[in-house]
Amino acid sequence: MPVPISEAVATTIRRHSREISDNVSANIPVLERLRRKGRSTRIDGGTEILEELDYAENESFAWYAGFERLQVVLSEVLTGAIFSWKQAGVAVAISGLLRMQNRGSERQVDAIAGKIRNASRTMSNKMDEALFSDGTGDNGKQIGGLQLLLSTSPTSGMIGGIDRATEEWWRNYVLDETATKANIVSLCQKVQRNTTRGSDRVDLIAMDDHLYGMLQDGLQAQQRFITENPDNDMTRAGFENMRIGTADAVLAGGVGGNCPASHAYFLNTDFLALRSHRNRDMVPEEAGRPIDIDGDVSWLYWMGALCGSNLRLQGVLDGR
């Protein structure tokens, strides 16, 4: 039987668990926006994640006069998209040697805190990579990211169990047009127009380095360069951004960025959500000390999915 994990490792990780979860979001602009809008939520479980969809109008609506008879029409207006749970984990391990070298509770906590910072950074980098994925990474074990939900070929494929080949209302908007400094602003505006429904509109544009740099140059050339608003939530979170219409355009590339080259994702985050299991949202779980290893190990786990409830109001620009 493995002996219980070192109390120093366990208590230190538990104390930092909320901080780790927040730090992951704070390093990824899309997740940070979802978190600030209450779209990064915890759920209790279930075999799959059901995202309810309001996809049709109620057919019982009618104009009438006086005592004209009204008819009740049983309208099918709700359906659901089903997303599979995806799991990730990172170990925080401290060897017996490191424990002996840092004898005393304060020194041991400092050593463990460094391990936790590394685990947090690793989780953040891997989540960012998955967020822009098509869900095929690691033999399909990765979450389905923006390349899956906002496809450049939206007329085919299954999303949440719904076939986009037959369900036109479940297709995102795509603009495939070579971007230049001269046309980048107009391309962004075109995508925004085609993803607007009344007051429902794109609020975040995640761009790779190339398109973001083009946008900076394009706005500057037109003397419409908009500096960062200190009251903007993206600015307060530390992300470089510009304002285009009603949306914040953020640099989702940069060093080690994972946004596909010459792509921009136009997101209405009211209809996107990161659903995480309540007991595995960067929450540590104690593991035993392996009987054949001199060390203590704890794991940080995440379990969930990136879900969409209205893909028609999302867009992607392929500016290659």
mmCIF file of C-alpha atoms in Angstrom, residues 56-278:
data_model
loop_
_atom_site.group_PDB
_atom_site.id
_atom_site.type_symbol
_atom_site.label_atom_id
_atom_site.label_comp_id
_atom_site.label_asym_id
_atom_site.label_seq_id
_atom_site.Cartn_x
_atom_site.Cartn_y
_atom_site.Cartn_z
ATOM 1 C CA ALA A 56 -35.937 28.051 -34.519
ATOM 2 C CA GLU A 57 -38.779 30.551 -34.134
ATOM 3 C CA ASN A 58 -42.098 29.731 -32.461
ATOM 4 C CA GLU A 59 -44.596 29.060 -35.235
ATOM 5 C CA SER A 60 -47.593 30.053 -33.121
ATOM 6 C CA PHE A 61 -46.868 33.780 -33.580
ATOM 7 C CA ALA A 62 -49.650 35.512 -35.523
ATOM 8 C CA TRP A 63 -51.142 38.930 -36.118
ATOM 9 C CA TYR A 64 -54.846 39.010 -35.289
ATOM 10 C CA ALA A 65 -57.856 41.323 -35.024
ATOM 11 C CA GLY A 66 -60.645 41.393 -32.435
ATOM 12 C CA PHE A 67 -61.929 37.951 -31.474
ATOM 13 C CA GLU A 68 -60.175 36.142 -34.273
ATOM 14 C CA ARG A 69 -59.256 32.630 -33.185
ATOM 15 C CA LEU A 70 -55.592 31.998 -32.371
ATOM 16 C CA GLN A 71 -53.980 28.635 -32.909
ATOM 17 C CA VAL A 72 -51.572 26.819 -30.682
ATOM 18 C CA VAL A 73 -48.797 25.293 -32.755
ATOM 19 C CA LEU A 74 -46.466 22.808 -31.140
ATOM 20 C CA SER A 75 -43.155 24.148 -32.387
ATOM 21 C CA GLU A 76 -39.878 22.288 -32.087
ATOM 22 C CA VAL A 77 -37.616 25.170 -31.123
ATOM 23 C CA LEU A 78 -35.061 23.574 -28.828
ATOM 24 C CA THR A 79 -32.433 20.945 -29.399
ATOM 25 C CA GLY A 80 -29.055 20.162 -27.900
ATOM 26 C CA ALA A 81 -25.438 19.725 -28.896
ATOM 27 C CA ILE A 82 -23.530 17.006 -27.087
ATOM 28 C CA PHE A 83 -19.850 17.456 -26.307
ATOM 29 C CA SER A 84 -17.574 14.746 -24.943
ATOM 30 C CA TRP A 85 -15.484 15.204 -21.831
ATOM 31 C CA LYS A 86 -11.765 15.720 -22.420
ATOM 32 C CA GLN A 87 -9.185 15.212 -19.697
ATOM 33 C CA ALA A 88 -5.744 16.622 -18.935
ATOM 34 C CA GLY A 89 -3.351 16.337 -16.036
ATOM 35 C CA VAL A 90 0.071 17.539 -14.940
ATOM 36 C CA ALA A 91 2.116 16.147 -12.081
ATOM 37 C CA VAL A 92 3.743 18.117 -9.290
ATOM 38 C CA ALA A 93 6.488 15.888 -7.935
ATOM 39 C CA ILE A 94 9.129 16.510 -5.306
ATOM 40 C CA SER A 95 11.926 14.027 -4.871
ATOM 41 C CA GLY A 96 13.235 12.830 -1.543
ATOM 42 C CA LEU A 97 16.539 14.541 -2.361
ATOM 43 C CA LEU A 98 14.841 17.909 -2.931
ATOM 44 C CA ARG A 99 12.825 17.439 0.240
ATOM 45 C CA MET A 100 15.977 16.790 2.269
ATOM 46 C CA GLN A 101 17.786 19.716 0.636
ATOM 47 C CA ASN A 102 14.932 21.996 1.676
ATOM 48 C CA ARG A 103 14.379 20.800 5.208
ATOM 49 C CA GLY A 104 12.163 23.068 7.251
ATOM 50 C CA SER A 105 8.570 23.898 6.346
ATOM 51 C CA GLU A 106 9.242 27.325 4.787
ATOM 52 C CA ARG A 107 12.047 26.151 2.512
ATOM 53 C CA GLN A 108 10.043 23.100 1.493
ATOM 54 C CA VAL A 109 7.002 25.222 0.632
ATOM 55 C CA ASP A 110 9.208 27.519 -1.485
ATOM 56 C CA ALA A 111 10.535 24.542 -3.437
ATOM 57 C CA ILE A 112 7.032 23.185 -4.018
ATOM 58 C CA ALA A 113 5.731 26.624 -5.051
ATOM 59 C CA GLY A 114 8.317 26.694 -7.839
ATOM 60 C CA LYS A 115 7.070 23.320 -9.054
ATOM 61 C CA ILE A 116 3.498 24.614 -8.956
ATOM 62 C CA ARG A 117 4.391 27.687 -11.038
ATOM 63 C CA ASN A 118 5.936 25.387 -13.635
ATOM 64 C CA ALA A 119 2.844 23.134 -13.652
ATOM 65 C CA SER A 120 0.594 26.171 -14.031
ATOM 66 C CA ARG A 121 2.638 27.493 -16.956
ATOM 67 C CA THR A 122 2.632 24.067 -18.617
ATOM 68 C CA MET A 123 -1.138 23.721 -18.226
ATOM 69 C CA SER A 124 -1.632 27.220 -19.641
ATOM 70 C CA ASN A 125 0.549 26.545 -22.704
ATOM 71 C CA LYS A 126 -1.146 23.221 -23.430
ATOM 72 C CA MET A 127 -4.649 24.677 -22.998
ATOM 73 C CA ASP A 128 -3.807 27.515 -25.393
ATOM 74 C CA GLU A 129 -2.520 24.985 -27.926
ATOM 75 C CA ALA A 130 -5.735 22.967 -27.590
ATOM 76 C CA LEU A 131 -7.979 26.025 -27.747
ATOM 77 C CA PHE A 132 -6.885 26.689 -31.332
ATOM 78 C CA SER A 133 -6.888 23.016 -32.315
ATOM 79 C CA ASP A 134 -9.263 20.957 -34.423
ATOM 80 C CA GLY A 135 -9.585 18.326 -31.705
ATOM 81 C CA THR A 136 -7.480 15.670 -33.423
ATOM 82 C CA GLY A 137 -4.344 16.177 -31.318
ATOM 83 C CA ASP A 138 -3.109 13.348 -29.090
ATOM 84 C CA ASN A 139 -5.214 10.862 -31.056
ATOM 85 C CA GLY A 140 -8.400 12.838 -30.503
ATOM 86 C CA LYS A 141 -7.950 13.259 -26.747
ATOM 87 C CA GLN A 142 -7.454 17.032 -27.049
ATOM 88 C CA ILE A 143 -10.439 19.363 -26.665
ATOM 89 C CA GLY A 144 -12.140 20.467 -29.859
ATOM 90 C CA GLY A 145 -10.869 24.026 -30.252
ATOM 91 C CA LEU A 146 -11.658 26.950 -32.532
ATOM 92 C CA GLN A 147 -10.449 25.201 -35.688
ATOM 93 C CA LEU A 148 -13.191 22.661 -35.085
ATOM 94 C CA LEU A 149 -16.034 24.947 -33.968
ATOM 95 C CA LEU A 150 -15.188 27.705 -36.472
ATOM 96 C CA SER A 151 -14.129 25.740 -39.502
ATOM 97 C CA THR A 152 -12.914 27.154 -42.812
ATOM 98 C CA SER A 153 -15.036 24.363 -44.348
ATOM 99 C CA PRO A 154 -18.240 24.699 -42.324
ATOM 100 C CA THR A 155 -20.496 22.776 -44.704
ATOM 101 C CA SER A 156 -19.227 19.402 -43.534
ATOM 102 C CA GLY A 157 -18.436 17.586 -40.317
ATOM 103 C CA MET A 158 -20.211 16.871 -37.051
ATOM 104 C CA ILE A 159 -20.144 19.344 -34.169
ATOM 105 C CA GLY A 160 -21.801 18.323 -30.936
ATOM 106 C CA GLY A 161 -23.552 15.482 -32.755
ATOM 107 C CA ILE A 162 -25.141 17.846 -35.314
ATOM 108 C CA ASP A 163 -24.305 17.454 -39.017
ATOM 109 C CA ARG A 164 -23.310 20.762 -40.598
ATOM 110 C CA ALA A 165 -23.813 19.298 -44.061
ATOM 111 C CA THR A 166 -27.588 19.248 -43.545
ATOM 112 C CA GLU A 167 -28.103 21.869 -40.814
ATOM 113 C CA GLU A 168 -27.260 25.238 -42.326
ATOM 114 C CA TRP A 169 -28.128 27.102 -39.114
ATOM 115 C CA TRP A 170 -25.202 25.310 -37.387
ATOM 116 C CA ARG A 171 -22.514 26.649 -39.745
ATOM 117 C CA ASN A 172 -20.137 29.440 -38.817
ATOM 118 C CA TYR A 173 -19.415 32.255 -41.254
ATOM 119 C CA VAL A 174 -16.119 32.064 -43.148
ATOM 120 C CA LEU A 175 -14.366 34.670 -45.284
ATOM 121 C CA ASP A 176 -11.540 33.301 -47.413
ATOM 122 C CA GLU A 177 -9.766 36.306 -48.897
ATOM 123 C CA THR A 178 -6.131 37.362 -48.997
ATOM 124 C CA ALA A 179 -5.561 40.088 -46.425
ATOM 125 C CA THR A 180 -3.399 43.141 -47.050
ATOM 126 C CA LYS A 181 -2.668 46.300 -45.129
ATOM 127 C CA ALA A 182 -5.069 48.108 -47.460
ATOM 128 C CA ASN A 183 -8.044 45.786 -46.992
ATOM 129 C CA ILE A 184 -7.658 44.239 -43.523
ATOM 130 C CA VAL A 185 -10.047 46.709 -41.851
ATOM 131 C CA SER A 186 -12.753 46.188 -44.474
ATOM 132 C CA LEU A 187 -12.346 42.396 -44.218
ATOM 133 C CA CYS A 188 -12.830 42.553 -40.452
ATOM 134 C CA GLN A 189 -15.897 44.734 -40.887
ATOM 135 C CA LYS A 190 -17.349 42.323 -43.451
ATOM 136 C CA VAL A 191 -17.029 39.389 -41.062
ATOM 137 C CA GLN A 192 -18.598 41.470 -38.304
ATOM 138 C CA ARG A 193 -21.571 42.413 -40.492
ATOM 139 C CA ASN A 194 -22.159 38.778 -41.388
ATOM 140 C CA THR A 195 -22.097 37.607 -37.772
ATOM 141 C CA THR A 196 -24.452 40.266 -36.377
ATOM 142 C CA ARG A 197 -28.070 39.597 -35.405
ATOM 143 C CA GLY A 198 -29.683 42.637 -33.841
ATOM 144 C CA SER A 199 -27.785 43.298 -30.613
ATOM 145 C CA ASP A 200 -25.966 39.945 -30.875
ATOM 146 C CA ARG A 201 -22.543 40.685 -32.265
ATOM 147 C CA VAL A 202 -18.903 39.650 -32.132
ATOM 148 C CA ASP A 203 -17.116 40.980 -29.050
ATOM 149 C CA LEU A 204 -13.640 39.413 -29.417
ATOM 150 C CA ILE A 205 -11.357 38.870 -32.417
ATOM 151 C CA ALA A 206 -8.405 36.538 -31.797
ATOM 152 C CA MET A 207 -5.728 37.172 -34.440
ATOM 153 C CA ASP A 208 -2.369 35.685 -35.326
ATOM 154 C CA ASP A 209 0.770 37.881 -35.496
ATOM 155 C CA HIS A 210 0.572 38.500 -39.238
ATOM 156 C CA LEU A 211 -3.022 39.739 -39.362
ATOM 157 C CA TYR A 212 -2.691 41.660 -36.104
ATOM 158 C CA GLY A 213 0.380 43.485 -37.411
ATOM 159 C CA MET A 214 -1.454 44.193 -40.662
ATOM 160 C CA LEU A 215 -4.381 45.597 -38.705
ATOM 161 C CA GLN A 216 -2.070 47.892 -36.751
ATOM 162 C CA ASP A 217 -0.514 49.158 -39.977
ATOM 163 C CA GLY A 218 -3.883 49.460 -41.703
ATOM 164 C CA LEU A 219 -5.443 51.505 -38.915
ATOM 165 C CA GLN A 220 -2.357 53.671 -38.608
ATOM 166 C CA ALA A 221 -2.322 54.384 -42.334
ATOM 167 C CA GLN A 222 -5.954 55.501 -42.172
ATOM 168 C CA GLN A 223 -5.266 57.627 -39.084
ATOM 169 C CA ARG A 224 -7.791 55.521 -37.203
ATOM 170 C CA PHE A 225 -5.399 53.715 -34.920
ATOM 171 C CA ILE A 226 -7.181 53.180 -31.637
ATOM 172 C CA THR A 227 -4.993 53.034 -28.558
ATOM 173 C CA GLU A 228 -5.768 50.627 -25.760
ATOM 174 C CA ASN A 229 -8.546 51.698 -23.442
ATOM 175 C CA PRO A 230 -7.341 51.399 -19.827
ATOM 176 C CA ASP A 231 -10.887 50.427 -18.789
ATOM 177 C CA ASN A 232 -11.053 47.571 -21.292
ATOM 178 C CA ASP A 233 -11.034 44.146 -19.622
ATOM 179 C CA MET A 234 -8.457 42.835 -22.106
ATOM 180 C CA THR A 235 -6.134 45.750 -21.342
ATOM 181 C CA ARG A 236 -6.552 45.294 -17.598
ATOM 182 C CA ALA A 237 -5.719 41.611 -18.044
ATOM 183 C CA GLY A 238 -2.490 42.552 -19.827
ATOM 184 C CA PHE A 239 -3.384 41.663 -23.427
ATOM 185 C CA GLU A 240 -2.452 43.900 -26.349
ATOM 186 C CA ASN A 241 -5.648 44.837 -28.169
ATOM 187 C CA MET A 242 -7.360 47.265 -30.519
ATOM 188 C CA ARG A 243 -11.006 48.176 -30.920
ATOM 189 C CA ILE A 244 -12.758 47.336 -34.198
ATOM 190 C CA GLY A 245 -16.429 48.284 -34.131
ATOM 191 C CA THR A 246 -17.881 46.566 -31.072
ATOM 192 C CA ALA A 247 -15.085 44.003 -30.775
ATOM 193 C CA ASP A 248 -11.688 43.874 -29.117
ATOM 194 C CA ALA A 249 -9.048 42.550 -31.520
ATOM 195 C CA VAL A 250 -6.380 40.767 -29.467
ATOM 196 C CA LEU A 251 -2.982 39.357 -30.354
ATOM 197 C CA ALA A 252 -3.416 35.609 -29.920
ATOM 198 C CA GLY A 253 -0.094 34.835 -31.552
ATOM 199 C CA GLY A 254 3.225 36.217 -30.425
ATOM 200 C CA VAL A 255 6.084 34.060 -29.176
ATOM 201 C CA GLY A 256 4.810 30.518 -28.812
ATOM 202 C CA GLY A 257 1.330 31.509 -30.019
ATOM 203 C CA ASN A 258 -0.964 28.826 -31.396
ATOM 204 C CA CYS A 259 -3.400 30.795 -33.542
ATOM 205 C CA PRO A 260 -3.100 29.393 -37.109
ATOM 206 C CA ALA A 261 -1.100 31.544 -39.524
ATOM 207 C CA SER A 262 -3.054 34.386 -41.179
ATOM 208 C CA HIS A 263 -6.269 33.476 -39.346
ATOM 209 C CA ALA A 264 -8.590 35.544 -37.187
ATOM 210 C CA TYR A 265 -11.465 34.145 -35.123
ATOM 211 C CA PHE A 266 -14.476 36.413 -34.622
ATOM 212 C CA LEU A 267 -16.166 35.333 -31.407
ATOM 213 C CA ASN A 268 -19.520 36.130 -29.907
ATOM 214 C CA THR A 269 -18.633 34.839 -26.473
ATOM 215 C CA ASP A 270 -22.272 34.922 -25.321
ATOM 216 C CA PHE A 271 -22.609 31.694 -27.305
ATOM 217 C CA LEU A 272 -19.337 30.013 -26.360
ATOM 218 C CA ALA A 273 -18.509 28.385 -23.045
ATOM 219 C CA LEU A 274 -15.727 26.488 -21.369
ATOM 220 C CA ARG A 275 -17.467 23.818 -19.292
ATOM 221 C CA SER A 276 -15.281 22.267 -16.606
ATOM 222 C CA HIS A 277 -16.043 19.477 -14.159
ATOM 223 C CA ARG A 278 -16.507 20.948 -10.708
#
